[in-house]
Amino acid sequence: MASDIYLIPLLPLIGFLINGLLIGRLSRPLVTIIGCGSVGLSLVLSIQAFLHLRSLPSAERVVEQVLFTWIPSGSLHVDMAFLLDPLSAVMILVVTGVGFLIHVYSVGYMHHDPGYGRYFAYLNLFTFSMLTLVLANNFLLMFVGWEGVGLCSYLLIGFWFERKSASDAGKKAFIVNRIGDFGFLIGMFIIFWQVGSLNFLTVSENAPHVFAMGGGLITATCLLLFVGAAGKSAQIPLYVWLPDAMEGPTPVSALIHAATMVTAGVYMIARTNALYIMAPDALMVVAIVGAVTAFYAATIGLAQNDIKRVLAYSTVSQLGYMFLACGVAAFTAGIFHLMTHAFFKALLFLGAGSVIHAMSDEQDMRQMGGLKKYLPITFGTMMIATLAISGIPGLSGFFSKDEILWKAFSSDHGHWLLWVLAVVTAALTAFYMFRLIYLTFYGRERMSDEVRSHLHESPRSMTVPLVVLGVLSVIGGFVGMPHIFGVANHFEEWMAPVVATHGAIAEHALASGPGSAAMEWLLMAVSVVLVVFSIYMAFRVYNRKIETATALRQRFALMHRVLLNKYYVDEIYGAVIVRPVVYGSLFLWKFVDVIVIDGLVNGIARVGRDASDLLRYSQSGRVRNYAAIFLAGVVILLAWFVFG
Amino acid sequence: MEHLILPLVIFFPSIGALLLLLVPERQADTIRGVSLIVSFVTMLLSFAVYYWFDPVASGMQFELNQLWIASVGINFHLGIDGISLLLIVLTTILTVLCILSSWRSVTKGVKGFHISMLVLATGMIGVFCALDLFLFYIFWEVMLIPMYFIIGIWGGPRKIYAAIKFVLFTMIGSLLMLVALIYIYFEFHSLTGEYSFDLLQIMSMQVPYQAQLWLFAAFALAFAIKVPLFPFHTWLPDAHVEAPTAGSVILAGVLLKMGTYGFIRICMPLFPEATIAYLPYICILSIIAIIYGALVSMVQKDIKSLVAFSSVSHMGFVMLGLFALNQNGVEGSVMQMINHGVSTGALFLLVGMIYERRHTRMIADFGGLAKVMPAFSVFFMIVTLSSIGLPLTNGFVGEFLILLGAFKANVVYGIVAASGVILAACYMLWMYQRVVFGKVTNAQNEKLSDLSPREKLILVPIVVLIFWIGIYPKPFFERIEPAVKDVLTKINGARLSSADDGQDAAQMFIDESKEISTVVIDEGVTADE
């Protein structure tokens, strides 16, 4: 059983190789079977691995499998090796589970696309990379997956490569991620330099002996790793690529830019929690960046008109929650939200895809409205997901978000200000999500007659995944219910071995007296009331009287414009970073290289040539000149002897 | 057989060149065929060398030491270690690919071209095998002449300027090297009473510190021009742009490695104290090369000069790794020499393929090739990614080790150099996007034919190498490890003795580890404990 771990990533890789090498030579059904089948098999193996792990006593739930030595150089010894533990088990279930559903959905969504085979090849390559990322037993192999998913993201964002905006977005994603990778690399260097190993278990075990608690070096290491995480998981200031990434096919946005890849940063921090727990200052930075990103992205989400962009900013915002959780040392809560978010956000994207599919590729919500009756399944499932992300009690998002809010307030690393930011964000989330629902499914039908005549519910291959994800969005939270409900929190127990090294610190906050339970109830009530209130506001503005929206927009024209233009951050980056680099490089080329260095080279050559030109006159070949010089020489010599 | 294999590998191509003299110029295809067979057999011979090479033994293998010019103590001394082994294999493989790639593109003076290519191969393999400094110098100069012809005759519009610039730059370097060689020769005589150019013998000699400084400078300049290290790089873009495809591939793939190979084979072991003295300057120039090359590369309009400047950047990485003077850095460098040969060679081959179709290399003339040339686009993508250093491709393994080594040697160097990784992604992806993605805007690109079977045959081995080195580089590391350790032992011995702590230096440094790095790291981060 344990010996099969390597098959989990290997199967999608084989799928990629077959679909990739035989591109254009396989029939569509065969492509589908290979593409979906390989991931389906991985899912089965993942479930098997999970069950195997569960059958072990909780202290022994660590399985390492070494395939071969990858890089042996001096004291550096990196293996191709996988690590199965509670954390990676959760991740592979999410990746293969949600991944499989999205593969199936894609069969319907991409049906008419001429690049069908290429699409499934990329998707399988992505699944392989993501599984490598979460199963790696060392930093470097994780980095392989890390870059691999980045590559697939690049390829899939730019899938419709004839559109310039698409290939621009792909490139932007790759480069911004590279900036993050730079931090990751340096962080890795410090770890290897200090610990002498890149293996996760060895590093976690030895870190306390090598690094001083709260010291500068460990703080720097954690912050550098966080730079990597912020790049991959789209946090301030490296979030700018994610909204543009919506240029890719919608199922890709669901898989890569909502459910799996973008959560890699959160996973990385959870994986290295033993390091972070030693660097409280770094944790604080993570928490603040997370909370601020959550709030900031939510405000932008309020004003976007493109249905996918709203969801993109929502993803940035929700990822902020996950980092907030990690930053207050509630790693389990972060991963829990990662899981529930994967369900409901994938569902939202797939639902949006279904809407876009029905609307003949229209993404502007201002052209929609009243779709409820045309797309009943899409509407129903998206409604569930919206309720879940808003944090309506009983749905998955409620449990995971509430856990984060509570930890932000109560943890040793928490602060009431973080809670305030998070709870306001929760209210904003409910508002923009219901705005999306009302603009899309309710109200006047604003589309053209042409489009209206084509409206239809999506085919079975698309709706079935929606329903499955809908079910998961409802029940996914029950595994991790809060203690005050008087039930066991299975998720926390499951994850305990992974975060056990510092259990005392993390669990400290849970040593709850009756007072803290009362507090927890109170805070929960506050957040629920706020959320319900903002849903009501959204209902008032966008459903009952759409004119109020216009009035509001005019009243806060400046603010609206700033939000609509995403605080002009892309423009600022362009002016401050991109353009200076390009012009600086032009200067280096045209001036330093061509004029200074080459000028010097050619100058020296010219001096040589001109000197030769001058000397050439002495070799003119004319006898009388030679005779004259000869005579002059004789005269000078004679003069020298006579007068000298 | 085994001890004659080296001369066989070296001179087999030249024998082939002599054979070509007998074939009349008119029979172009026969010439191409003979040349291909000769280079192919040479490649097989080099594989045999690889096969017989003992990966665990240290020191030189397949040694052959014959008196040559006895009166002045010049020997015909050959021998290889793991570093030269890999470079020889790279050379023979690239030569085959180059001859294949010139099948259609070289139509004038076919005979002369192929003779030049084969003689060039002899020169290059000879340099990697020579253990006598005089012999080294001869092979070094032998390479120059065919390359001069290849650029000057089969090159582009400014071929004469480029060829002369290339030769003059290299000659200035070789001249200084020659002077230094002769100085060492007499120095050796004054110490031992014998006349010899033998590298291994000279290596055991302790050159006085002052002399080391001068000698290192002379050799280093010759090698730095070849690398090319900033600011001696300006011959490179011109030579690359004007050279025919095969010339560019060999130039980037092998000739640039002569510089870095010279550092590791001659400069570092012969002048260890000087190596340490010059270390900061060379490291800083390398870092400038990394960043500068990348930035200038970004704004190029011609694909070939973009790749040329990217070579400046990549070779900066190689130099930095060498002068990290620890096992990670130097092994990474040696791997990166091979990787750069494979990836950049492949880039030039690819550029050559579209040049043959469109007779332009301007980025702006392309766009949308993914639609008309899908197979080309896939190969181009893989090579681009390998050049960027994506994990599981060859580029990553070398680059990672170099940066790790540099970081251990000096935190600041490591961090600044690592930013080159970001820039590489910028210039390569931007170029790729403008050439391959988008709509076909230029009508002339609409009817381009995709890769022919011959072209695929050229690219497939490259892709195999890219992934082989990326995924399972262990066999290569095993073979270079003893050689790298030899060099490092020498240098670290010098470092210790200069630190007045010479006892049992070699032993201590067999396994390079934290001790060294903490000695070297004197700034930046302070240890926590």
Coordinates of C-alpha atoms in Angstrom, one line a residue, chain B residues 142-501:
Chain B
V142 CA 44.3 25.4 -34.0
M143 CA 40.7 26.1 -33.1
L144 CA 41.0 29.7 -34.0
I145 CA 41.7 29.3 -37.6
P146 CA 38.8 27.1 -38.8
M147 CA 36.4 29.3 -36.7
Y148 CA 37.8 32.4 -38.4
F149 CA 37.0 30.8 -41.8
I150 CA 33.6 29.6 -40.7
I151 CA 32.5 33.1 -39.6
G152 CA 34.4 35.0 -42.3
I153 CA 33.3 32.9 -45.3
W154 CA 29.9 31.4 -44.4
G155 CA 28.7 34.3 -42.2
G156 CA 26.2 37.1 -42.6
P157 CA 26.5 40.6 -44.0
R158 CA 29.1 41.9 -41.5
K159 CA 31.1 38.7 -41.4
I160 CA 34.5 40.2 -42.0
Y161 CA 34.2 42.7 -39.2
A162 CA 32.9 39.9 -36.9
A163 CA 35.6 37.4 -37.9
I164 CA 38.4 39.9 -37.4
K165 CA 37.1 41.1 -34.1
F166 CA 36.8 37.5 -32.9
V167 CA 40.3 36.7 -33.9
L168 CA 41.9 39.9 -32.6
F169 CA 40.3 39.5 -29.2
T170 CA 41.3 35.9 -28.9
M171 CA 44.8 36.6 -30.1
I172 CA 45.4 39.3 -27.6
G173 CA 44.5 36.8 -24.9
S174 CA 46.6 34.0 -26.4
L175 CA 49.6 36.3 -26.7
L176 CA 49.6 37.0 -23.0
M177 CA 49.1 33.3 -22.3
L178 CA 52.1 32.5 -24.4
V179 CA 54.3 34.9 -22.5
A180 CA 53.1 33.5 -19.2
L181 CA 53.7 30.0 -20.5
I182 CA 57.3 30.8 -21.3
Y183 CA 57.8 32.4 -18.0
I184 CA 56.5 29.3 -16.2
Y185 CA 58.8 27.2 -18.3
F186 CA 61.9 29.1 -17.2
E187 CA 60.6 29.3 -13.6
F188 CA 60.3 25.6 -13.6
H189 CA 63.8 25.2 -14.9
S190 CA 65.2 27.5 -12.3
L191 CA 63.5 25.5 -9.5
T192 CA 64.2 22.0 -10.7
G193 CA 66.9 22.3 -13.3
E194 CA 64.6 20.6 -15.9
Y195 CA 62.9 22.1 -18.9
S196 CA 59.2 21.0 -19.1
F197 CA 55.8 22.2 -20.1
D198 CA 54.1 19.4 -18.4
L199 CA 51.0 20.5 -16.5
L200 CA 51.1 17.9 -13.9
Q201 CA 54.8 18.5 -13.1
I202 CA 54.3 22.2 -13.0
M203 CA 51.4 21.8 -10.8
S204 CA 53.6 20.3 -8.1
M205 CA 55.8 23.3 -8.2
Q206 CA 55.3 26.2 -5.8
V207 CA 55.2 29.4 -7.8
P208 CA 56.2 32.4 -5.8
Y209 CA 53.3 34.6 -4.8
Q210 CA 54.3 37.7 -6.8
A211 CA 54.8 35.7 -9.9
Q212 CA 51.5 33.9 -9.4
L213 CA 49.7 37.3 -9.4
W214 CA 51.2 38.2 -12.8
L215 CA 50.8 34.7 -14.3
F216 CA 47.3 34.3 -13.1
A217 CA 46.4 37.7 -14.6
A218 CA 47.9 36.8 -18.0
F219 CA 46.1 33.4 -18.2
A220 CA 42.9 34.8 -16.7
L221 CA 42.7 37.5 -19.4
A222 CA 43.1 35.0 -22.1
F223 CA 40.4 32.8 -20.6
A224 CA 38.1 35.7 -19.6
I225 CA 38.0 36.9 -23.2
K226 CA 37.0 33.4 -24.2
V227 CA 34.3 33.0 -21.6
P228 CA 33.5 36.0 -22.2
L229 CA 33.5 37.8 -18.9
F230 CA 32.2 41.3 -18.7
P231 CA 33.6 43.7 -20.1
F232 CA 35.5 41.5 -22.6
H233 CA 32.3 40.3 -24.2
T234 CA 31.6 42.6 -27.1
W235 CA 33.1 40.2 -29.7
L236 CA 30.5 37.7 -28.8
P237 CA 27.3 39.3 -30.1
D238 CA 29.0 40.2 -33.3
A239 CA 30.5 36.8 -33.8
H240 CA 27.2 35.1 -33.0
V241 CA 25.0 37.2 -35.2
E242 CA 27.3 36.9 -38.2
A243 CA 28.3 33.3 -37.8
P244 CA 26.4 30.6 -39.7
T245 CA 24.2 28.3 -37.4
A246 CA 26.9 25.7 -37.0
G247 CA 29.4 28.3 -36.1
S248 CA 27.2 29.8 -33.5
V249 CA 26.4 26.5 -32.0
I250 CA 30.1 25.5 -31.7
L251 CA 31.0 28.9 -30.5
A252 CA 28.4 29.0 -27.7
G253 CA 28.4 25.3 -27.0
V254 CA 32.1 24.6 -26.9
L255 CA 34.5 27.5 -27.5
L256 CA 33.1 29.6 -24.6
K257 CA 33.8 26.6 -22.3
M258 CA 37.4 26.8 -23.3
G259 CA 37.6 29.8 -21.1
T260 CA 36.0 28.4 -18.0
Y261 CA 37.8 25.1 -18.6
G262 CA 41.1 27.0 -18.7
F263 CA 40.3 28.5 -15.3
I264 CA 39.6 25.2 -13.7
R265 CA 42.4 23.3 -15.4
I266 CA 45.2 25.8 -15.4
C267 CA 44.6 29.0 -13.4
M268 CA 43.1 27.5 -10.3
P269 CA 45.4 24.6 -9.6
L270 CA 48.6 26.3 -10.8
F271 CA 48.1 29.6 -9.0
P272 CA 46.0 28.8 -5.9
E273 CA 47.1 31.8 -3.9
A274 CA 46.5 34.1 -6.8
T275 CA 43.1 32.6 -7.3
I276 CA 42.2 33.6 -3.8
A277 CA 43.7 37.0 -4.2
Y278 CA 41.7 37.7 -7.4
L279 CA 38.6 36.0 -6.1
P280 CA 36.5 39.1 -5.2
Y281 CA 37.2 40.9 -8.5
I282 CA 36.3 37.9 -10.6
C283 CA 33.2 37.2 -8.6
I284 CA 32.0 40.8 -9.0
L285 CA 32.6 40.8 -12.7
S286 CA 30.7 37.5 -12.9
I287 CA 27.8 39.0 -11.1
I288 CA 27.9 42.1 -13.3
A289 CA 27.9 39.7 -16.3
I290 CA 24.9 37.8 -15.0
I291 CA 22.7 40.9 -14.4
Y292 CA 24.1 43.0 -17.3
G293 CA 23.8 40.2 -19.8
A294 CA 20.3 39.5 -18.8
L295 CA 19.2 43.2 -18.9
V296 CA 20.8 43.8 -22.3
S297 CA 19.4 40.6 -23.6
M298 CA 15.9 41.8 -22.7
V299 CA 16.0 44.7 -25.2
Q300 CA 17.5 42.9 -28.2
K301 CA 15.6 42.9 -31.4
D302 CA 17.6 40.1 -33.1
I303 CA 17.0 36.7 -31.6
K304 CA 20.6 35.7 -32.1
S305 CA 22.0 38.6 -30.3
L306 CA 19.5 38.0 -27.6
V307 CA 20.8 34.5 -27.2
A308 CA 24.3 35.9 -27.3
F309 CA 23.8 38.2 -24.5
S310 CA 22.0 35.5 -22.5
S311 CA 25.2 33.5 -22.9
V312 CA 27.1 36.3 -21.3
S313 CA 24.7 36.0 -18.4
H314 CA 24.8 32.2 -18.2
M315 CA 28.6 32.1 -18.4
G316 CA 28.6 34.6 -15.6
F317 CA 26.9 32.0 -13.5
V318 CA 29.5 29.4 -14.5
M319 CA 32.3 31.7 -13.5
L320 CA 30.7 32.6 -10.2
G321 CA 30.2 28.9 -9.4
L322 CA 33.9 28.2 -10.1
F323 CA 35.0 30.9 -7.9
A324 CA 32.7 30.0 -5.1
L325 CA 35.5 27.5 -4.5
N326 CA 33.3 24.9 -2.8
Q327 CA 32.1 21.6 -4.1
N328 CA 28.5 22.6 -4.8
G329 CA 29.6 25.7 -6.7
V330 CA 32.3 24.1 -8.8
E331 CA 30.3 20.9 -9.6
G332 CA 27.4 23.1 -10.5
S333 CA 29.6 25.1 -12.8
V334 CA 30.9 22.1 -14.6
M335 CA 27.4 20.8 -15.0
Q336 CA 26.3 24.3 -16.2
M337 CA 29.1 24.3 -18.8
I338 CA 27.5 21.2 -20.3
N339 CA 24.0 22.6 -19.9
H340 CA 24.8 25.8 -21.5
G341 CA 26.3 23.9 -24.4
V342 CA 23.2 21.9 -24.8
S343 CA 20.6 24.6 -24.3
T344 CA 22.2 27.5 -26.0
G345 CA 23.4 25.3 -28.8
A346 CA 19.9 24.2 -29.2
L347 CA 18.6 27.8 -29.2
F348 CA 21.0 28.6 -32.0
L349 CA 19.9 25.5 -33.9
L350 CA 16.3 26.6 -33.6
V351 CA 17.0 30.1 -34.6
G352 CA 18.8 28.7 -37.6
M353 CA 15.8 26.7 -38.6
I354 CA 13.5 29.6 -38.8
Y355 CA 16.2 31.7 -40.4
E356 CA 16.4 29.2 -43.2
R357 CA 12.7 29.6 -43.8
R358 CA 12.4 33.4 -43.5
H359 CA 15.9 34.8 -43.8
T360 CA 15.4 37.1 -40.9
R361 CA 16.1 36.8 -37.3
M362 CA 14.3 39.9 -36.1
I363 CA 11.8 39.1 -33.3
A364 CA 9.3 41.6 -34.8
D365 CA 9.1 39.7 -38.1
F366 CA 7.7 36.7 -36.4
G367 CA 4.6 36.0 -34.2
G368 CA 2.0 33.3 -34.2
L369 CA 4.4 30.5 -35.2
A370 CA 2.6 28.2 -32.8
K371 CA -0.2 28.0 -35.3
V372 CA 1.9 27.3 -38.4
M373 CA 4.8 25.4 -36.8
P374 CA 3.5 23.5 -33.8
A375 CA 6.3 21.0 -33.6
F376 CA 8.9 23.7 -33.8
S377 CA 7.1 25.6 -31.0
V378 CA 7.1 22.6 -28.7
F379 CA 10.9 22.1 -29.1
F380 CA 11.4 25.8 -28.8
M381 CA 9.4 25.8 -25.6
I382 CA 11.3 22.9 -24.0
V383 CA 14.7 24.5 -24.8
T384 CA 13.5 27.9 -23.6
L385 CA 12.5 26.4 -20.3
S386 CA 15.8 24.6 -20.0
S387 CA 17.5 27.9 -20.6
I388 CA 15.4 29.5 -17.9
G389 CA 16.4 26.7 -15.6
L390 CA 13.1 25.1 -14.8
P391 CA 13.4 22.1 -12.5
L392 CA 13.6 18.7 -14.1
T393 CA 15.4 20.3 -17.0
N394 CA 19.2 20.4 -17.1
G395 CA 19.5 24.1 -16.5
F396 CA 18.1 23.9 -13.0
V397 CA 20.6 21.4 -11.6
G398 CA 23.6 23.5 -12.5
E399 CA 22.1 26.9 -11.7
F400 CA 20.8 25.7 -8.3
L401 CA 24.2 24.3 -7.3
I402 CA 26.0 27.4 -8.5
L403 CA 23.8 29.7 -6.5
L404 CA 23.9 27.4 -3.5
G405 CA 27.7 27.4 -3.7
A406 CA 27.9 31.1 -4.2
F407 CA 25.6 31.7 -1.3
K408 CA 27.7 29.5 1.0
A409 CA 30.8 31.4 -0.1
N410 CA 29.4 34.8 0.2
V411 CA 25.8 35.6 1.1
V412 CA 25.6 38.8 -0.8
Y413 CA 27.0 37.3 -4.0
G414 CA 24.5 34.5 -3.7
I415 CA 21.5 36.8 -3.3
V416 CA 22.4 39.3 -6.0
A417 CA 23.2 36.5 -8.5
A418 CA 19.9 34.7 -7.7
S419 CA 18.1 37.8 -9.0
G420 CA 19.4 36.8 -12.4
V421 CA 17.0 33.9 -12.3
I422 CA 14.1 36.3 -12.4
L423 CA 15.5 38.2 -15.3
A424 CA 16.2 35.1 -17.3
A425 CA 12.5 34.3 -17.2
C426 CA 11.7 37.9 -18.4
Y427 CA 13.8 38.0 -21.5
M428 CA 13.3 34.4 -22.6
L429 CA 9.5 34.3 -22.1
W430 CA 9.1 37.7 -23.7
M431 CA 11.0 36.6 -26.7
Y432 CA 9.1 33.3 -26.9
Q433 CA 5.8 35.1 -26.7
R434 CA 6.7 37.5 -29.5
V435 CA 7.9 34.8 -31.8
V436 CA 5.5 32.0 -31.1
F437 CA 2.3 33.3 -29.6
G438 CA -0.2 35.8 -30.9
K439 CA -1.8 35.8 -34.3
V440 CA 0.2 35.4 -37.5
T441 CA 0.5 39.1 -38.5
N442 CA 3.1 38.8 -41.1
A443 CA 1.7 37.2 -44.3
Q444 CA 5.1 35.7 -45.1
N445 CA 4.8 33.5 -42.0
E446 CA 1.5 32.0 -43.0
K447 CA 2.9 29.3 -45.3
L448 CA 5.9 28.2 -43.2
S449 CA 6.5 24.5 -43.2
D450 CA 6.9 22.8 -39.9
L451 CA 10.1 20.9 -38.9
S452 CA 11.4 18.3 -41.4
P453 CA 12.4 14.8 -40.2
R454 CA 16.0 15.8 -40.4
E455 CA 15.4 18.8 -38.1
K456 CA 13.5 16.7 -35.7
L457 CA 16.4 14.2 -35.7
I458 CA 18.7 17.1 -34.6
L459 CA 16.5 18.2 -31.8
V460 CA 15.4 14.9 -30.3
P461 CA 18.9 14.1 -28.8
I462 CA 18.9 17.6 -27.3
V463 CA 15.6 17.1 -25.6
V464 CA 16.8 13.7 -24.3
L465 CA 19.9 15.4 -22.8
I466 CA 17.8 18.2 -21.3
F467 CA 15.6 15.8 -19.4
W468 CA 18.3 13.2 -18.7
I469 CA 20.5 15.8 -17.0
G470 CA 17.5 17.3 -15.3
I471 CA 16.1 14.2 -13.8
Y472 CA 19.0 11.8 -13.4
P473 CA 22.3 13.7 -13.3
K474 CA 23.9 11.3 -10.8
P475 CA 26.2 9.6 -13.3
F476 CA 27.6 12.9 -14.4
F477 CA 28.1 14.1 -10.8
E478 CA 29.9 10.9 -10.0
R479 CA 32.4 11.4 -12.8
I480 CA 33.2 15.1 -12.1
E481 CA 33.4 14.7 -8.3
P482 CA 37.0 13.4 -8.0
A483 CA 38.3 16.0 -10.4
V484 CA 36.6 18.8 -8.6
K485 CA 37.9 17.6 -5.3
D486 CA 41.4 17.6 -6.6
V487 CA 41.2 21.2 -7.6
L488 CA 39.6 22.2 -4.4
T489 CA 42.1 20.4 -2.3
K490 CA 44.8 22.3 -3.9
I491 CA 43.1 25.7 -3.4
N492 CA 41.9 25.1 0.1
G493 CA 45.4 24.0 1.0
A494 CA 46.6 27.4 -0.2
R495 CA 43.9 29.1 1.6
L496 CA 44.8 27.4 4.9
S497 CA 48.5 28.0 4.6
S498 CA 47.8 31.6 3.9
A499 CA 45.7 31.6 7.1
D500 CA 48.7 30.2 9.0
D501 CA 46.9 27.0 9.7

